Each structure stands twice: as C-alpha cells, then as structure tokens.
Short mmCIF file of C-alpha atoms and ligand atoms in Angstrom, two decimals:
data_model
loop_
_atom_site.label_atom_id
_atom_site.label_comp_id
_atom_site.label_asym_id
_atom_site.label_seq_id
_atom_site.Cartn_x
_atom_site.Cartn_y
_atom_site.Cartn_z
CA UNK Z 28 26.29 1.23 2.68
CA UNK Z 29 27.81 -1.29 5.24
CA UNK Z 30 24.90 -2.59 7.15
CA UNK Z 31 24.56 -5.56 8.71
CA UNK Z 32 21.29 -6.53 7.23
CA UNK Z 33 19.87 -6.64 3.60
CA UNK Z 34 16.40 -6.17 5.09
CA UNK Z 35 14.53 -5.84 8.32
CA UNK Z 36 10.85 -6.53 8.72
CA UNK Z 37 9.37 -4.45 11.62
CA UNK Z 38 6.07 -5.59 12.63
CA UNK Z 39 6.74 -9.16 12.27
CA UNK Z 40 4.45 -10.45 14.98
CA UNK Z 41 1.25 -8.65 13.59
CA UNK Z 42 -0.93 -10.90 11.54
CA UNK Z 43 0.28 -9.32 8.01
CA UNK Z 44 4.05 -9.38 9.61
CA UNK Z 45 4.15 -13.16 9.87
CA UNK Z 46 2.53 -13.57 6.47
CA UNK Z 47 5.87 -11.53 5.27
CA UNK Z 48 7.93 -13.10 7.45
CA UNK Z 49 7.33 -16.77 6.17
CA UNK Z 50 7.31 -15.06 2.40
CA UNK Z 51 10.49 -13.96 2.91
CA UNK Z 52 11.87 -16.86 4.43
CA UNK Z 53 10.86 -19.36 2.08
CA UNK Z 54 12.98 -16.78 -0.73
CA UNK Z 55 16.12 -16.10 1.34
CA UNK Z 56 18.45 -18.65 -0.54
CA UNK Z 57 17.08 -18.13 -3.97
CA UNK Z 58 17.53 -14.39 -3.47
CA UNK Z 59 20.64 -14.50 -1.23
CA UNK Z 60 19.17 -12.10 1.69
CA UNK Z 61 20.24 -11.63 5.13
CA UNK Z 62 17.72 -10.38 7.46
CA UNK Z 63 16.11 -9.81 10.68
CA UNK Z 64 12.84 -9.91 12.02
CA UNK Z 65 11.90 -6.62 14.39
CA UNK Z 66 9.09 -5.60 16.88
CA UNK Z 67 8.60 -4.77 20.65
CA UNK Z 68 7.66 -8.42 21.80
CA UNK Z 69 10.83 -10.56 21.60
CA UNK Z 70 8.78 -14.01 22.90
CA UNK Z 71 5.91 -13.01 20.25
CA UNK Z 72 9.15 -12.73 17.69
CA UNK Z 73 10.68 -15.78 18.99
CA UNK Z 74 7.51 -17.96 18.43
CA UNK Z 75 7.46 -16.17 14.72
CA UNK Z 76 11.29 -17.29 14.53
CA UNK Z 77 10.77 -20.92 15.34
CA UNK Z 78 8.17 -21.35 12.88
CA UNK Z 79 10.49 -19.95 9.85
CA UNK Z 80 12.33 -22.45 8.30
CA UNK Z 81 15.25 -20.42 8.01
CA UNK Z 82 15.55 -18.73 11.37
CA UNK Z 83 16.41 -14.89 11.43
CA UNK Z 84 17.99 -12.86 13.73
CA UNK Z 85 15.83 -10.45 16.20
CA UNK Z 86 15.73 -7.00 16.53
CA UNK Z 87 13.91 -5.16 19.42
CA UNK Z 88 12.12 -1.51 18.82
CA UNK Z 89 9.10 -0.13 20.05
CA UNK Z 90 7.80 2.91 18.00
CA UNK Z 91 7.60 4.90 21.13
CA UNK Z 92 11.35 4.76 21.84
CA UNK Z 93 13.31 6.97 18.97
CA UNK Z 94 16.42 5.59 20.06
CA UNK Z 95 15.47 1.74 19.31
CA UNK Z 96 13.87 2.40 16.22
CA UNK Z 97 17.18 4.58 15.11
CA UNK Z 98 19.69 1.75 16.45
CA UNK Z 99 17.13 -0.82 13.89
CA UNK Z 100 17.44 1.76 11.13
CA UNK Z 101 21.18 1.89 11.26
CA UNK Z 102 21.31 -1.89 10.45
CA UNK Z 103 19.59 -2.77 7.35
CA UNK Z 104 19.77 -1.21 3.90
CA UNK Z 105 16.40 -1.64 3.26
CA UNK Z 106 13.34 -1.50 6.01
CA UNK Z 107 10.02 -2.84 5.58
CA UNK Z 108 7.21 -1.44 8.18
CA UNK Z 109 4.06 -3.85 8.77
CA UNK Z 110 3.21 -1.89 12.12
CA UNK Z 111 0.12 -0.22 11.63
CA UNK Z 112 -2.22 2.03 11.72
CA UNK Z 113 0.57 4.23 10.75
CA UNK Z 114 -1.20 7.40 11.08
CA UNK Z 115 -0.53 6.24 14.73
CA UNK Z 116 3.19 4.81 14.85
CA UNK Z 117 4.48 5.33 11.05
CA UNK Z 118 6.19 9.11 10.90
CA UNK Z 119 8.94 8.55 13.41
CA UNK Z 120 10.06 5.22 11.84
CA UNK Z 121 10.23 6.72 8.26
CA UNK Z 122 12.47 9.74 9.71
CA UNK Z 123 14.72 7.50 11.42
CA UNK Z 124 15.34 6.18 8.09
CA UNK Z 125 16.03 8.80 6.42
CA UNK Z 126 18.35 10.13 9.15
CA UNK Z 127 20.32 6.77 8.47
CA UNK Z 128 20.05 6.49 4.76
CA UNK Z 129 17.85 3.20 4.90
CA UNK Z 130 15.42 2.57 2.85
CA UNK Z 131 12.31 2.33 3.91
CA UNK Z 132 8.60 0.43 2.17
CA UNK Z 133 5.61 -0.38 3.77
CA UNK Z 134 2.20 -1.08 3.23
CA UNK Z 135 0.00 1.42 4.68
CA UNK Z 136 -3.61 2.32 2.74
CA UNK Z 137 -4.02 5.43 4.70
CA UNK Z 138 -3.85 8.44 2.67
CA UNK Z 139 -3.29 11.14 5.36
CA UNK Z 140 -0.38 9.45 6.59
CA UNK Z 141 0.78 8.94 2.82
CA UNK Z 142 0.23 12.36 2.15
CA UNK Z 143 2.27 13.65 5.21
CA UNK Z 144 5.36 11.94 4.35
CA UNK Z 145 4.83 12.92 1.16
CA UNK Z 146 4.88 16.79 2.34
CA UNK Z 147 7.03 16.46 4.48
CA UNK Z 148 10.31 14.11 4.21
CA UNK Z 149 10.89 14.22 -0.15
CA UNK Z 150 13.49 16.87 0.25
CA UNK Z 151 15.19 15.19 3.22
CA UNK Z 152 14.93 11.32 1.47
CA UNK Z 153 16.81 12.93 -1.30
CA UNK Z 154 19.16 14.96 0.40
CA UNK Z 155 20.10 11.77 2.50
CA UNK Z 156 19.73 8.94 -0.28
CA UNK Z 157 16.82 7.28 0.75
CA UNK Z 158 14.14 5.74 -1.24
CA UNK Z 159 10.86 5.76 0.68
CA UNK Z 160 8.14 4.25 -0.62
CA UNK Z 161 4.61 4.10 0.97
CA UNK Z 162 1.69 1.55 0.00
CA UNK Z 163 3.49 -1.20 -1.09
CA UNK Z 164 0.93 -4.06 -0.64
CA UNK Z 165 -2.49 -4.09 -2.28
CA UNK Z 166 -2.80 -0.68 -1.39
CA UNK Z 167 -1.76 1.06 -4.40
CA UNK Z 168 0.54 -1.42 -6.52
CA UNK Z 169 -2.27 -3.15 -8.59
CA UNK Z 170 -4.01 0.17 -9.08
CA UNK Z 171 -0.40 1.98 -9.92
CA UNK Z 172 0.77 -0.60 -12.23
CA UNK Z 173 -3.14 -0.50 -14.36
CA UNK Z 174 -2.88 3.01 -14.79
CA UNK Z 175 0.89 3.26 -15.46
CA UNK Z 176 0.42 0.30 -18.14
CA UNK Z 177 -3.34 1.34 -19.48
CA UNK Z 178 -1.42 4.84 -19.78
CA UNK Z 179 1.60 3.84 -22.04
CA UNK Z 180 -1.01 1.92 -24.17
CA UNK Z 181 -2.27 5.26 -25.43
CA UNK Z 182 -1.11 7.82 -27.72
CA UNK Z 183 1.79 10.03 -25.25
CA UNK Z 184 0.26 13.62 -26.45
CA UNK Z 185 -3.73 12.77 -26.26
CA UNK Z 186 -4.94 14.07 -23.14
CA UNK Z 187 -6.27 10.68 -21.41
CA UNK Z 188 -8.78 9.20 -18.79
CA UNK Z 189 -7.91 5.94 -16.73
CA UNK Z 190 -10.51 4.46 -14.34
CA UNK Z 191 -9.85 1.78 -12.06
CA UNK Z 192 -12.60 -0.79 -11.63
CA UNK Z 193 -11.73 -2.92 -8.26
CA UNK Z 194 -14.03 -6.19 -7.17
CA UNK Z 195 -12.66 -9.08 -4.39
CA UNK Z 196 -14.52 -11.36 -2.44
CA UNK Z 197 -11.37 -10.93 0.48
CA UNK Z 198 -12.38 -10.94 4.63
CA UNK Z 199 -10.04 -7.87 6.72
CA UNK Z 200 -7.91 -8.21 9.40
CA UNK Z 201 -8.17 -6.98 12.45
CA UNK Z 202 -5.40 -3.86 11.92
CA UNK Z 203 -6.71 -2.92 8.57
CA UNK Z 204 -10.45 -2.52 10.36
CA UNK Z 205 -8.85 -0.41 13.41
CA UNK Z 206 -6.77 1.75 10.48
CA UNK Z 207 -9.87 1.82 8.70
CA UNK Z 208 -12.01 3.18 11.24
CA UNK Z 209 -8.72 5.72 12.43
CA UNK Z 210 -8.33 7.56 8.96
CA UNK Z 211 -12.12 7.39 8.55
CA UNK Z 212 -12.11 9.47 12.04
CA UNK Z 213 -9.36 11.89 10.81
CA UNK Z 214 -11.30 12.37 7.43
CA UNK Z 215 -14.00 13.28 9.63
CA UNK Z 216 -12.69 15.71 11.59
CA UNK Z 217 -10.73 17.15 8.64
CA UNK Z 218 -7.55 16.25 10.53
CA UNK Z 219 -6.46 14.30 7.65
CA UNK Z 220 -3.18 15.59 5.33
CA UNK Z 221 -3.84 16.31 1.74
CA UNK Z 222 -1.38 16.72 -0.96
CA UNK Z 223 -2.97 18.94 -4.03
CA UNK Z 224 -1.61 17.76 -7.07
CA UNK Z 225 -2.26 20.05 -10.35
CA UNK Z 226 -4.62 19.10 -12.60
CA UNK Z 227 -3.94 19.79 -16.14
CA UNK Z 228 -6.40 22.29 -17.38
CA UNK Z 229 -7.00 19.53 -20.47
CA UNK Z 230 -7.14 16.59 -18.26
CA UNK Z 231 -10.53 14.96 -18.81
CA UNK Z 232 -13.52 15.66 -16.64
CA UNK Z 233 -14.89 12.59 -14.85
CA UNK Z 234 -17.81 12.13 -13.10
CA UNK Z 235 -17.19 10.28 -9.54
CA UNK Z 236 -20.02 8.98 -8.53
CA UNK Z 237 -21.93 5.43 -7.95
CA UNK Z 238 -23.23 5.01 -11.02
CA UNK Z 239 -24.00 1.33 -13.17
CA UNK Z 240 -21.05 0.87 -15.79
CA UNK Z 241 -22.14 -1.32 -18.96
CA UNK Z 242 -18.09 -1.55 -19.50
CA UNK Z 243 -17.56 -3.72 -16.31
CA UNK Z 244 -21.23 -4.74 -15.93
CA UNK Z 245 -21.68 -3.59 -12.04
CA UNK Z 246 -22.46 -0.86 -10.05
CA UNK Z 247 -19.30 1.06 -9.97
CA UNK Z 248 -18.63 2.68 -6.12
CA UNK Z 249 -15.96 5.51 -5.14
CA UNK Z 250 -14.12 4.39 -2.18
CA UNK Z 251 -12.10 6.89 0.13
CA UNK Z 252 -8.63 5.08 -0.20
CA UNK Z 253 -5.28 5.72 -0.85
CA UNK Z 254 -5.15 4.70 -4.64
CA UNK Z 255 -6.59 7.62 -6.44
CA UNK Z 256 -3.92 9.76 -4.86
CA UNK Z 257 -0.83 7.43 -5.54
CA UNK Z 258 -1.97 7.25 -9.17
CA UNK Z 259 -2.11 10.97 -9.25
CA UNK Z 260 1.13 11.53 -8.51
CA UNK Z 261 2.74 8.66 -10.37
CA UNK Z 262 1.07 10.38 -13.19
CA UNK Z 263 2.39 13.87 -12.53
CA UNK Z 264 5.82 13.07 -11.69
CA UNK Z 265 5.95 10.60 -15.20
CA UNK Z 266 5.14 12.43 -17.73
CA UNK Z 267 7.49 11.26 -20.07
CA UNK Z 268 4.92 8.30 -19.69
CA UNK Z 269 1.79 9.41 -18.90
CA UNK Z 270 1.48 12.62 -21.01
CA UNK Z 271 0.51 15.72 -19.29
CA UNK Z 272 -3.05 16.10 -19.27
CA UNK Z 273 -4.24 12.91 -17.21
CA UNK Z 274 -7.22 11.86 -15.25
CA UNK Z 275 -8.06 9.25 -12.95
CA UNK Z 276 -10.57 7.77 -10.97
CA UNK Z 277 -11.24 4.58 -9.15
CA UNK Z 278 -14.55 2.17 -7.77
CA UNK Z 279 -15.02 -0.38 -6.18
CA UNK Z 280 -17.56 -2.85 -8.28
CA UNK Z 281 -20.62 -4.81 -7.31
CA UNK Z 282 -22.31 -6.57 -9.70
CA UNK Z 283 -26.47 -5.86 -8.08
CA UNK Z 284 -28.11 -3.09 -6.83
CA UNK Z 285 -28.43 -5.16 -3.32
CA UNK Z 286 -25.04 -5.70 -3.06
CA UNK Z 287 -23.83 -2.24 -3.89
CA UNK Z 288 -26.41 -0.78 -1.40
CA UNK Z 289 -25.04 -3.80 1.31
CA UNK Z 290 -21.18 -2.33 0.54
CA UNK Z 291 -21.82 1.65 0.83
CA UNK Z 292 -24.58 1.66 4.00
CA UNK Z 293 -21.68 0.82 6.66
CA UNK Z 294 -19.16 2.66 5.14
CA UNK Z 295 -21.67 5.86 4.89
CA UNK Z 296 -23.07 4.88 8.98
CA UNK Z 297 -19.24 4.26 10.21
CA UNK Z 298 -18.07 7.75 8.28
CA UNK Z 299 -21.20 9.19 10.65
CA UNK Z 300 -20.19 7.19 13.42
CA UNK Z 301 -16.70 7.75 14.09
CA UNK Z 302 -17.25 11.36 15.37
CA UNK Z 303 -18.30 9.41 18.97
CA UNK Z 304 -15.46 8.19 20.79
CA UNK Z 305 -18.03 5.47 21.94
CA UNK Z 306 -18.46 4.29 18.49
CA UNK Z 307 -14.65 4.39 18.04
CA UNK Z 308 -13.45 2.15 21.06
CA UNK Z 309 -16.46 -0.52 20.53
CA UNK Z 310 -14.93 -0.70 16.80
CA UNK Z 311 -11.02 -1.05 18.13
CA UNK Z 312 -11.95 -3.81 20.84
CA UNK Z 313 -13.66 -5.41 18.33
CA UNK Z 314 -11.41 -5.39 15.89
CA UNK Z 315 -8.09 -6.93 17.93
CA UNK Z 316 -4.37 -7.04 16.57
CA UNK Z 317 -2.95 -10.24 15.32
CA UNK Z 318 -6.11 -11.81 13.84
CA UNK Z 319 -7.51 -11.86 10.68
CA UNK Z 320 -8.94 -14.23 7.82
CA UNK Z 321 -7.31 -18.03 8.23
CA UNK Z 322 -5.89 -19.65 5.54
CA UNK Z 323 -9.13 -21.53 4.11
CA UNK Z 324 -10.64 -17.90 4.08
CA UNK Z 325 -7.25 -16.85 2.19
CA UNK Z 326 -7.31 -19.41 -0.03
CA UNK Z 327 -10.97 -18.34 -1.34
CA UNK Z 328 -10.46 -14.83 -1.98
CA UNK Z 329 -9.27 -13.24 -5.06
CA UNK Z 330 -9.51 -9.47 -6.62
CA UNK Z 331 -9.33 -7.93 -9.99
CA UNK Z 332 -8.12 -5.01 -10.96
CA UNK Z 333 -9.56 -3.53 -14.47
CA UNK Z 334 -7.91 -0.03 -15.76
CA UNK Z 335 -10.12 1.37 -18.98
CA UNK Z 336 -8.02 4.03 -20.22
CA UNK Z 337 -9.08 6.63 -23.27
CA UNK Z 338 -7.88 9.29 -25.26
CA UNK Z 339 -9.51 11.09 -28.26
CA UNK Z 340 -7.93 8.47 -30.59
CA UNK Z 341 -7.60 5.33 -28.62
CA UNK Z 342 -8.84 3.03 -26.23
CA UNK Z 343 -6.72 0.38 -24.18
CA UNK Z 344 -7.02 -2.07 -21.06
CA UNK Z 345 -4.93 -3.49 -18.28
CA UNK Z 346 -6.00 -5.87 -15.86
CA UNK Z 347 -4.34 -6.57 -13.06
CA UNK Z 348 -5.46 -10.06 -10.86
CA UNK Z 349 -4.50 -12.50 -8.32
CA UNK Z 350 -5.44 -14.56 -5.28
CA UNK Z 351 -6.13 -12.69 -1.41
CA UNK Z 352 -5.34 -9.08 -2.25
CA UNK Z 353 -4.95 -7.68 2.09
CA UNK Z 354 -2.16 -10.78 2.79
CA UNK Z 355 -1.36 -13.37 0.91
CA UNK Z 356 -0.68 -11.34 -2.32
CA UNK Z 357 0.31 -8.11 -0.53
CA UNK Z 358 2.89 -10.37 1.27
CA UNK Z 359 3.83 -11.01 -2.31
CA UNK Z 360 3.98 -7.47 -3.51
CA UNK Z 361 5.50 -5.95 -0.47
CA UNK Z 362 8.46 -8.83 0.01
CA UNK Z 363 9.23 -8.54 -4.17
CA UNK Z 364 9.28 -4.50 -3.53
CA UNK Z 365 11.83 -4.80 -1.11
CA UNK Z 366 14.27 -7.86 -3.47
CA UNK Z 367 13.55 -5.15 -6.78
CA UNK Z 368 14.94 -2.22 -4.47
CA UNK Z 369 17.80 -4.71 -3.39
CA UNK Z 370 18.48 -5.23 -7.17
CA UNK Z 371 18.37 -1.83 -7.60
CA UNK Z 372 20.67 -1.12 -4.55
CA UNK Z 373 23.18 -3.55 -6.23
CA UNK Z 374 23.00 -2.00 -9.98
CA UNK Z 375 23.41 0.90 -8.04
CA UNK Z 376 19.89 2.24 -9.75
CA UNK Z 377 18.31 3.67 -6.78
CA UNK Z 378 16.03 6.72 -7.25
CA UNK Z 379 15.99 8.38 -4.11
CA UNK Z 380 12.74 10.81 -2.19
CA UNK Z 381 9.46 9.90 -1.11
CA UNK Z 382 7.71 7.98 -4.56
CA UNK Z 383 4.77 5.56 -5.45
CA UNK Z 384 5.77 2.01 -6.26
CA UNK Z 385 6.29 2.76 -10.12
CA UNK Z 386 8.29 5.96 -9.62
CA UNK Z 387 10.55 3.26 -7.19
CA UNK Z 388 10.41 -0.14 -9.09
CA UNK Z 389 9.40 0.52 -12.76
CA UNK Z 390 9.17 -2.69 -14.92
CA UNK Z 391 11.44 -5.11 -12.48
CA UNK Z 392 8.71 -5.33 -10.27
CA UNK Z 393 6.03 -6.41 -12.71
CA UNK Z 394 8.34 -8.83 -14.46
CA UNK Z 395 9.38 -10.22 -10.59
CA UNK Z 396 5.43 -10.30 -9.97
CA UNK Z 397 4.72 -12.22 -12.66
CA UNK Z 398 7.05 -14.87 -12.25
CA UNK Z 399 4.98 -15.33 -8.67
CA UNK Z 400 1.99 -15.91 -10.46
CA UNK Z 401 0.18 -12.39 -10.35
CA UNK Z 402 -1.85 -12.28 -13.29
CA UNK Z 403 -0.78 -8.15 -15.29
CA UNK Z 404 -1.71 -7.65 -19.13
N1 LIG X 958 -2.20 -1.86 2.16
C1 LIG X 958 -2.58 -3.10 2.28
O1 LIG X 958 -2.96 -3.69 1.31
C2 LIG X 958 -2.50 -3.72 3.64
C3 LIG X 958 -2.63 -5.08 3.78
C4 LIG X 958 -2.51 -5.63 5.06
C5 LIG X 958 -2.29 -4.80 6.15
N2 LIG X 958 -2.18 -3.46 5.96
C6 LIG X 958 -1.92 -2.55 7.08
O2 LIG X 958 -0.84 -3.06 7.84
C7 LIG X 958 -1.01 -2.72 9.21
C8 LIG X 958 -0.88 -3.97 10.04
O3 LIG X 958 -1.99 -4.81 9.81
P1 LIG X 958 -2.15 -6.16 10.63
O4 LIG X 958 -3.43 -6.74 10.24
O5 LIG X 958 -0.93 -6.96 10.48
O6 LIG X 958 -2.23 -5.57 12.12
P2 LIG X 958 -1.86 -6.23 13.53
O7 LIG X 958 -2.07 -7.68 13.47
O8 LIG X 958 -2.61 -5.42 14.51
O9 LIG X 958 -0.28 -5.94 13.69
C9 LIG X 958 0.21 -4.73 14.15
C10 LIG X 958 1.70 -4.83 14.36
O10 LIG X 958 2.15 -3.57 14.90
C11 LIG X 958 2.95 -3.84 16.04
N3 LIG X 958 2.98 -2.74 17.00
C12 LIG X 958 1.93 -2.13 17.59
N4 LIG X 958 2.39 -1.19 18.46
C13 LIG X 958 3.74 -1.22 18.37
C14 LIG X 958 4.79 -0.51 19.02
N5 LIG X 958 4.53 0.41 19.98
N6 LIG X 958 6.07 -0.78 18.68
C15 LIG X 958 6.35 -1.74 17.78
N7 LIG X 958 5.41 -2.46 17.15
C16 LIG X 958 4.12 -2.21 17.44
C17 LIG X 958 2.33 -5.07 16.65
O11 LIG X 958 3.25 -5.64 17.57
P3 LIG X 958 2.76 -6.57 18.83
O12 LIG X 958 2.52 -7.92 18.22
O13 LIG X 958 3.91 -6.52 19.75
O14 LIG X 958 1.49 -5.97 19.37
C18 LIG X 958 2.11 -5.90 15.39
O15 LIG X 958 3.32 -6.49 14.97
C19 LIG X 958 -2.39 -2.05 9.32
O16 LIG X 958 -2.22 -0.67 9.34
C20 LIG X 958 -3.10 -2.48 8.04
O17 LIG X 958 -4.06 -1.56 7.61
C21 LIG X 958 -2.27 -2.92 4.73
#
C-alpha cells in the first residue's frame, strides 16, 4: 500500500475526536506515525490543529459527499471513524474503505449498525484486503478481552458460561446520548439489523434477567448494547480458543435496590418514549454535538469490568479496569487499535473481513494496553 498517510482520524472536531486527536499526537514520535486529521469543518479542524502539539495535516469530507469520503479513503492505510451516530453516517464511510483497501476502526456501540456491516461488507473486506473493525473504544474491547481471557482460563472441551459484570461512575457525551436514543428508536420499531449467531446445542443456559448476584455483590442489570453480540461472535469465529459450546451474557451492576431501580426506570420510559418524534427531537436538542463531561468529571470516573467464567470442571476470572471508560480510556483503546493494526500492517500480519477487536488485534493489543496503564488480569 502506498498511501500518503499511516492514519486518518475522521471526526476529529467532535468531542471524542479531539480526545483522539491529542492521544494520538502526544504518541506520533514514539510510534513514528504520519497522519491527518479529517471532518467537514476545516476552521473547527484548524482550531483542533493549533491545539496539537504536533500539528497534522487536514483532510476535508462530509459523509454526505461519496466522492470526499473516497478521495480521504484513498490516503491512509488505516482509518479511524469518531463521526457518530453511525447508524446515521457510518455505512458509506466503511464501503469507501473497502473499495480502497483501507482499513477502517471505529468506535460505535450501536449494534444494528454493527450488525449491518457485519452482514453485509465481510465478503467484500476480504475480497479487497481490508480489516474492518467496529467498536473499538469501550464499546466492546474490555468486554471482548474478559471473555476471550476468562475463556482460555478454562478447560478448551468443557462447554462454558462467561458473564460480564460492568459498574462505572462515568457522565455521557452529548453524541453517545443522541446515538443512544437513535438505536433505542430503531430497536423500537424493529428497524434494527440482527446477526443470528448459532448457539451450540450444549452451550449453557443462562438466565438474563435483573436479578441480585452474591458473586459481585449488586444487583446485576441486562443492558441493550453492543457487547453481548461482539462477544458472541468472537466466540464463534475462535474456537480453537473458546471451545465450541459457549455462552455469554452481560449486566450492568448496582450495588442497592435504589440505585438499580434509579438506572433501569429511564432506560425502560426512553425505550417507551422514543416511538414519538416529539420525545425524539426534545432528546437530540438536548443532547448537542461537541460537549460532554470536562476533564474534572473525566478525571473522577472509572469502570470495571468482571468476566466469571465456568465449566463443569473449572472456574476462572478476568477483570478488566481503568479510568473514564466513554473518552479518556476509549481514546486509549481506539488510538492503540489503530498503532497494533499498523504493527500488524508492517509484519505484514493483517487478518482481513469485518471482525471484533480480538479476532483483529489478539494479544498485541492487551500487552500495548497495559503498558498505558489499563488494569487486565
Ligand atoms: N463506543 C464507545 O465507547 C464510544 C465512546 C465515545 C463515543 N462513542 C460514539 O462516537 C460518536 C461520536 O461521539 P461524540 O460524543 O464525539 O459526538 P459529537 O461530539 O457529536 O461528534 C460528532 C462528530 O461527527 C461529525 N459529523 C457530523 N456530521 C458529519 C458529516 N455530515 N460529515 C462529517 N462529519 C460529521 C461532527 O463534525 P462537526 O464538528 O463538523 O459537526 C463531529 O466531529 C457517537 O456515535 C458516540 O456514541 C462511542
């Protein structure tokens, strides 16, 4: 491949992009990268620029214009999308792409869009040597590396259950609310894209529900997000690490009754309340691009990931921890995903298709995440 740039990050000027941006910057010389920033707004991506201590070059593309976002793809090797929701603007920037042979990360949570690409671009990402891989921030890597390292802690021919215990303390931005509140809307009106994966028929049965788990000592909440089906298919496309007959489920933890009640009553009124278009505009003028917690906020937040895995002879634990899971530490995750597949591109490694951040990055990336302080044992 002789592009110009080892990586361009589209979506710079969104309040996730410039987190990126100035992670990226601050590892340009220790990882010898060239790179561009991209977006529609070249003053918005000039005021980004002149904060960055090592200033990159600008791209323009708007994800309405095909042409743009195909001269951008033709540049870089690898290309990482922060412009969200992506159930809105993500399909035609993952096809231009492929039609170039770029590589292409980002770090949606939505799992219709995930499932779409999915569906519909594998065949084409290998056929054209692409790597694509979706949900590269918090959304799915802590919950892809627990189960893909709770998994290989157990006994390879034991049929298995993983569960994924999640609890932060983190504040939203105002793009993951307005994503939120989009795939909520296409859940409800059963627009959303589902992959079916196979179930073994000696996976484990699990029971997901809220119910109060003595293991993690809260009250242990199903959420609808993109995890549970990244895991899934990590686990049936790895069998050589997994085993074959694999369940998983994940929940979202709260250590009282009061709390739990205070986390599922708006997600249970806004799943009602998305059906009215009302409801649906008060929620995106509310929730407005480019902000999001500041950097005190940031600085408070943390997460933990637990994965309790267990087969009929064996139990075994990963956790999986670190500081603010939607920004700081998904600028983190997202930036090292993108220098492991430029590794990769160099040891000329590359798997190519639509995969989940294991499938893509293996080991490098938890050894690369460690080194940044991301807590994984
Ligand atoms: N998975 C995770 O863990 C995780 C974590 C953080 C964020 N996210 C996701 O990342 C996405 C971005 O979040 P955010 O908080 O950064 O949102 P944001 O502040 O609203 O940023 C959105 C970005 O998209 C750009 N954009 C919008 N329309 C565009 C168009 N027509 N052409 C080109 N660019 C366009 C915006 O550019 P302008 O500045 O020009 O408007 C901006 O750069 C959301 O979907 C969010 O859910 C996921």
């Amino acid at each position: 491949m002789s592009k110009k740039y080892d990586i361009i990050l589209f979506g710079a000027s969104g309040f996730t992009g410039a987190l990126v941006a100035r992670y990226i910057s601050a590892h340009i010389i220790s990882e010898n990268i060239n790179w561009a920033i991209a977006g529609r707004d070249e003053k918005k991506l000039k005021e980004i620029q002149n904060g960055l201590t090592n200033s990159p070059d600008i791209v323009i593309a708007d994800v309405t214009d095909k042409v743009s976002l195909h001269q951008m793809a033709s540049k870089s090797k690898v290309l990482m999308n922060a412009v969200g929701p992506f159930n809105w603007y993500g399909k035609d920037v993952v096809k231009a792409c492929i039609d170039n042979s770029t590589h292409y990360l980002d770090i949606t949570g939505e799992p219709s869009f995930v499932a779409d690409v999915y569906n519909s671009y594998y065949q084409l990402a290998v056929e054209n040597k692409a790597c694509v891989v979706n949900c590269c921030g918090f959304d799915s890597i802590p919950a892809d590396y627990a189960a893909w390292l709770t998994a290989q802690k157990l006994p390879l021919n034991e049929p298995k259950s993983l569960m994924g215990y999640f609890r932060t303390n983190a504040a939203f931005s105002g793009g993951t609310l307005t994503t939120a509140i989009q795939a909520l809307y296409m859940e409800a009106e059963k627009k959303s894209v589902k992959v079916r994966i196979k179930k073994h028929k000696d996976a484990p049965k699990l029971d997901i529900k809220i119910h109060f788990s003595k293991e993690v000592g809260g009250w242990a909440i199903p959420m609808p997000v993109v995890d549970p089906h990244i895991v899934k298919r990590s686990a049936f496309r790895l069998p050589q690490d997994y085993g074959i007959a694999v369940s998983y489920g994940q929940f979202f933890v709260r250590t009282t009754f009061i709390k739990m009640l205070k986390t599922i009553l708006p997600v249970i009124s806004a799943r009602f309340l998305v059906r009215f278009k009302t409801f649906r505009k008060r929620m995106f003028d509310k929730f407005q691009p480019g902000t999001g917690p500041d950097e005190e906020r940031r600085a408070k937040s943390q997460f933990e990931v637990v994965c309790i895995g267990k087969s009929k002879t064996a139990e075994a634990i990963t956790i999986f921890s670190g500081g603010d899971p939607g920004y700081n530490e998904t600028a983190k995750m997202f930036a090292q995903s993108a220098f492991t597949l430029l590794d990769k591109i160099k040891n000329n490694s590359v798997h190519y298709g639509v995969l989940t951040p294991v499938e893509a990055f293996g080991m490098d990336l938890v050894t690369r995440l460690r080194k940044e302080g991301l807590h994984i044992v």
